[in-house]
Amino acid sequence: MLVYEAVRAHGLPALGVLVLAAGVVQLGMGVLRLGRWFRAISVAVVHGMLAGIGLVLIAGQLYALGGVQAPGKTLEKLGGVASLGGGRLGRRRSRGRELCVRVVGNASFLRLPKLLDTLDALPHGPSVRLDLSGLRHLDHACLTALDGWERQRSPLPGREGVI
């Protein structure tokens, strides 16, 4: 955050100065043989810190994968991962023997099992057509799975794929 603020306040050349200064500090500490003082920090503490940093980075990438703006706070980011990719069913319309179901929100492989379970709970009588025009994000895995699901549930001749 400090580097970001310095670059924002002083421009991109400040990044070069900061990287150079950090390198000089590290070289100076190496020459003065100060590295041995860092052995006092337990390996378990270092592993825990690295694992925490990794979780935050992975959570940020999952938001990007789901096409959703990540929250700014770390705990909000980690807490909201479970709700990512939550494609949900919108309004259902019936057209004679065919049921049209609109899927809205985000549909990614992260929430695909829940979405398929919800679709499987639909009545088995009419054939089902999926309307995916309400989705903000649809990854390839979801598109393939939803297309396969619709083909199973819609044995009408001449019908090809989702709309």
Short mmCIF file of C-alpha atoms in Angstrom, two decimals:
data_model
loop_
_atom_site.label_atom_id
_atom_site.label_comp_id
_atom_site.label_asym_id
_atom_site.label_seq_id
_atom_site.Cartn_x
_atom_site.Cartn_y
_atom_site.Cartn_z
CA MET A 1 0.00 0.00 0.00
CA LEU A 2 2.88 2.36 0.75
CA VAL A 3 4.41 1.73 -2.69
CA TYR A 4 1.04 2.34 -4.38
CA GLU A 5 0.59 5.63 -2.53
CA ALA A 6 4.15 6.75 -3.38
CA VAL A 7 3.67 5.96 -7.08
CA ARG A 8 0.29 7.70 -7.09
CA ALA A 9 1.71 10.79 -5.40
CA HIS A 10 5.08 11.02 -7.17
CA GLY A 11 4.59 9.13 -10.45
CA LEU A 12 6.10 5.97 -11.91
CA PRO A 13 9.76 7.06 -11.46
CA ALA A 14 9.18 6.74 -7.69
CA LEU A 15 8.74 2.98 -8.18
CA GLY A 16 12.28 2.68 -9.53
CA VAL A 17 13.68 4.66 -6.61
CA LEU A 18 11.79 2.49 -4.09
CA VAL A 19 12.96 -0.77 -5.67
CA LEU A 20 16.55 0.49 -5.77
CA ALA A 21 16.36 1.62 -2.12
CA ALA A 22 14.99 -1.77 -1.03
CA GLY A 23 17.82 -3.51 -2.86
CA VAL A 24 20.45 -1.27 -1.25
CA VAL A 25 18.98 -1.97 2.21
CA GLN A 26 19.08 -5.73 1.57
CA LEU A 27 22.68 -5.59 0.30
CA GLY A 28 23.70 -3.47 3.29
CA MET A 29 22.14 -5.92 5.72
CA GLY A 30 23.93 -8.77 3.96
CA VAL A 31 27.30 -7.02 4.15
CA LEU A 32 26.77 -6.29 7.86
CA ARG A 33 25.82 -9.98 8.42
CA LEU A 34 22.46 -9.06 9.99
CA GLY A 35 20.66 -12.01 8.42
CA ARG A 36 21.34 -14.22 11.44
CA TRP A 37 18.93 -12.06 13.51
CA PHE A 38 16.08 -13.25 11.32
CA ARG A 39 16.69 -16.85 12.40
CA ALA A 40 14.93 -15.89 15.64
CA ILE A 41 11.64 -15.93 13.71
CA SER A 42 10.14 -19.41 13.80
CA VAL A 43 9.73 -21.30 10.53
CA ALA A 44 6.11 -21.98 11.48
CA VAL A 45 5.47 -18.23 11.74
CA VAL A 46 6.96 -17.65 8.29
CA HIS A 47 4.90 -20.52 6.82
CA GLY A 48 1.73 -19.15 8.41
CA MET A 49 2.41 -15.69 7.05
CA LEU A 50 3.05 -17.03 3.55
CA ALA A 51 -0.09 -19.17 3.69
CA GLY A 52 -2.17 -16.14 4.70
CA ILE A 53 -0.73 -14.06 1.88
CA GLY A 54 -1.43 -16.91 -0.53
CA LEU A 55 -5.07 -17.15 0.57
CA VAL A 56 -5.60 -13.44 0.00
CA LEU A 57 -4.00 -13.62 -3.45
CA ILE A 58 -6.04 -16.67 -4.46
CA ALA A 59 -9.26 -15.05 -3.23
CA GLY A 60 -8.52 -11.97 -5.35
CA GLN A 61 -7.97 -14.13 -8.42
CA LEU A 62 -11.24 -16.02 -7.83
CA TYR A 63 -13.12 -12.72 -7.92
CA ALA A 64 -11.42 -11.86 -11.22
CA LEU A 65 -12.29 -15.32 -12.55
CA GLY A 66 -15.93 -14.81 -11.60
CA GLY A 67 -16.01 -11.40 -13.30
CA VAL A 68 -16.89 -9.66 -10.03
CA GLN A 69 -15.30 -6.62 -8.36
CA ALA A 70 -13.40 -7.81 -5.28
CA PRO A 71 -14.09 -6.07 -1.96
CA GLY A 72 -11.29 -3.89 -0.62
CA LYS A 73 -11.03 -5.42 2.84
CA THR A 74 -9.28 -8.76 3.31
CA LEU A 75 -11.90 -10.37 5.58
CA GLU A 76 -14.72 -9.30 3.23
CA LYS A 77 -12.77 -10.74 0.31
CA LEU A 78 -12.26 -14.11 2.03
CA GLY A 79 -15.83 -14.21 3.36
CA GLY A 80 -17.40 -13.49 -0.02
CA VAL A 81 -15.62 -16.25 -1.95
CA ALA A 82 -18.42 -18.72 -1.18
CA SER A 83 -20.96 -16.56 -3.00
CA LEU A 84 -18.91 -16.18 -6.20
CA GLY A 85 -20.28 -17.31 -9.49
CA GLY A 86 -23.78 -17.60 -8.13
CA GLY A 87 -25.87 -18.02 -11.24
CA ARG A 88 -29.49 -18.26 -10.12
CA LEU A 89 -32.78 -18.92 -11.77
CA GLY A 90 -34.92 -15.96 -12.67
CA ARG A 91 -38.49 -15.89 -13.90
CA ARG A 92 -39.87 -19.08 -15.39
CA ARG A 93 -42.26 -18.88 -18.31
CA SER A 94 -44.24 -21.71 -19.79
CA ARG A 95 -44.88 -21.86 -23.52
CA GLY A 96 -47.26 -24.73 -24.08
CA ARG A 97 -45.22 -27.89 -23.59
CA GLU A 98 -41.95 -26.00 -23.09
CA LEU A 99 -40.69 -24.31 -19.91
CA CYS A 100 -38.35 -21.32 -20.45
CA VAL A 101 -36.01 -20.68 -17.50
CA ARG A 102 -33.90 -17.51 -17.33
CA VAL A 103 -30.52 -17.84 -15.59
CA VAL A 104 -29.20 -14.56 -14.16
CA GLY A 105 -26.07 -13.40 -12.31
CA ASN A 106 -22.69 -15.06 -12.80
CA ALA A 107 -22.24 -18.67 -13.86
CA SER A 108 -18.78 -20.13 -13.33
CA PHE A 109 -17.45 -23.58 -12.57
CA LEU A 110 -17.20 -22.59 -8.89
CA ARG A 111 -20.98 -22.70 -8.47
CA LEU A 112 -21.86 -25.14 -11.26
CA PRO A 113 -22.88 -28.04 -8.96
CA LYS A 114 -25.36 -25.83 -7.07
CA LEU A 115 -26.79 -24.43 -10.32
CA LEU A 116 -27.24 -27.91 -11.79
CA ASP A 117 -28.91 -29.13 -8.57
CA THR A 118 -31.34 -26.22 -8.78
CA LEU A 119 -32.11 -27.01 -12.41
CA ASP A 120 -32.59 -30.70 -11.61
CA ALA A 121 -35.25 -29.71 -9.07
CA LEU A 122 -37.45 -28.30 -11.87
CA PRO A 123 -40.60 -30.28 -12.80
CA HIS A 124 -39.88 -33.16 -15.18
CA GLY A 125 -43.00 -32.88 -17.33
CA PRO A 126 -42.32 -30.19 -19.93
CA SER A 127 -39.16 -29.78 -21.93
CA VAL A 128 -36.94 -26.96 -20.67
CA ARG A 129 -35.28 -24.16 -22.60
CA LEU A 130 -32.58 -22.12 -20.84
CA ASP A 131 -32.33 -18.37 -21.43
CA LEU A 132 -28.79 -17.28 -20.53
CA SER A 133 -29.15 -13.66 -21.67
CA GLY A 134 -29.40 -12.47 -18.04
CA LEU A 135 -25.89 -13.68 -17.16
CA ARG A 136 -23.13 -11.13 -16.60
CA HIS A 137 -20.44 -13.83 -16.79
CA LEU A 138 -20.55 -17.34 -18.25
CA ASP A 139 -17.43 -19.47 -18.46
CA HIS A 140 -16.91 -22.28 -20.94
CA ALA A 141 -17.35 -25.07 -18.38
CA CYS A 142 -20.79 -23.73 -17.39
CA LEU A 143 -21.87 -23.21 -20.98
CA THR A 144 -20.94 -26.79 -21.87
CA ALA A 145 -22.64 -28.24 -18.78
CA LEU A 146 -25.82 -26.17 -19.21
CA ASP A 147 -26.00 -27.05 -22.90
CA GLY A 148 -25.69 -30.76 -22.04
CA TRP A 149 -28.29 -30.45 -19.30
CA GLU A 150 -30.73 -28.74 -21.66
CA ARG A 151 -30.21 -31.36 -24.37
CA GLN A 152 -31.09 -34.09 -21.84
CA ARG A 153 -34.23 -32.30 -20.69
CA SER A 154 -35.45 -31.10 -24.12
CA PRO A 155 -35.92 -33.99 -26.53
CA LEU A 156 -37.83 -31.80 -28.99
CA PRO A 157 -36.64 -32.26 -32.58
CA GLY A 158 -35.03 -29.25 -34.20
CA ARG A 159 -33.96 -27.63 -30.88
CA GLU A 160 -30.25 -26.95 -30.68
CA GLY A 161 -28.47 -25.61 -27.59
CA VAL A 162 -29.11 -22.78 -25.18
CA ILE A 163 -30.19 -19.30 -26.23
#
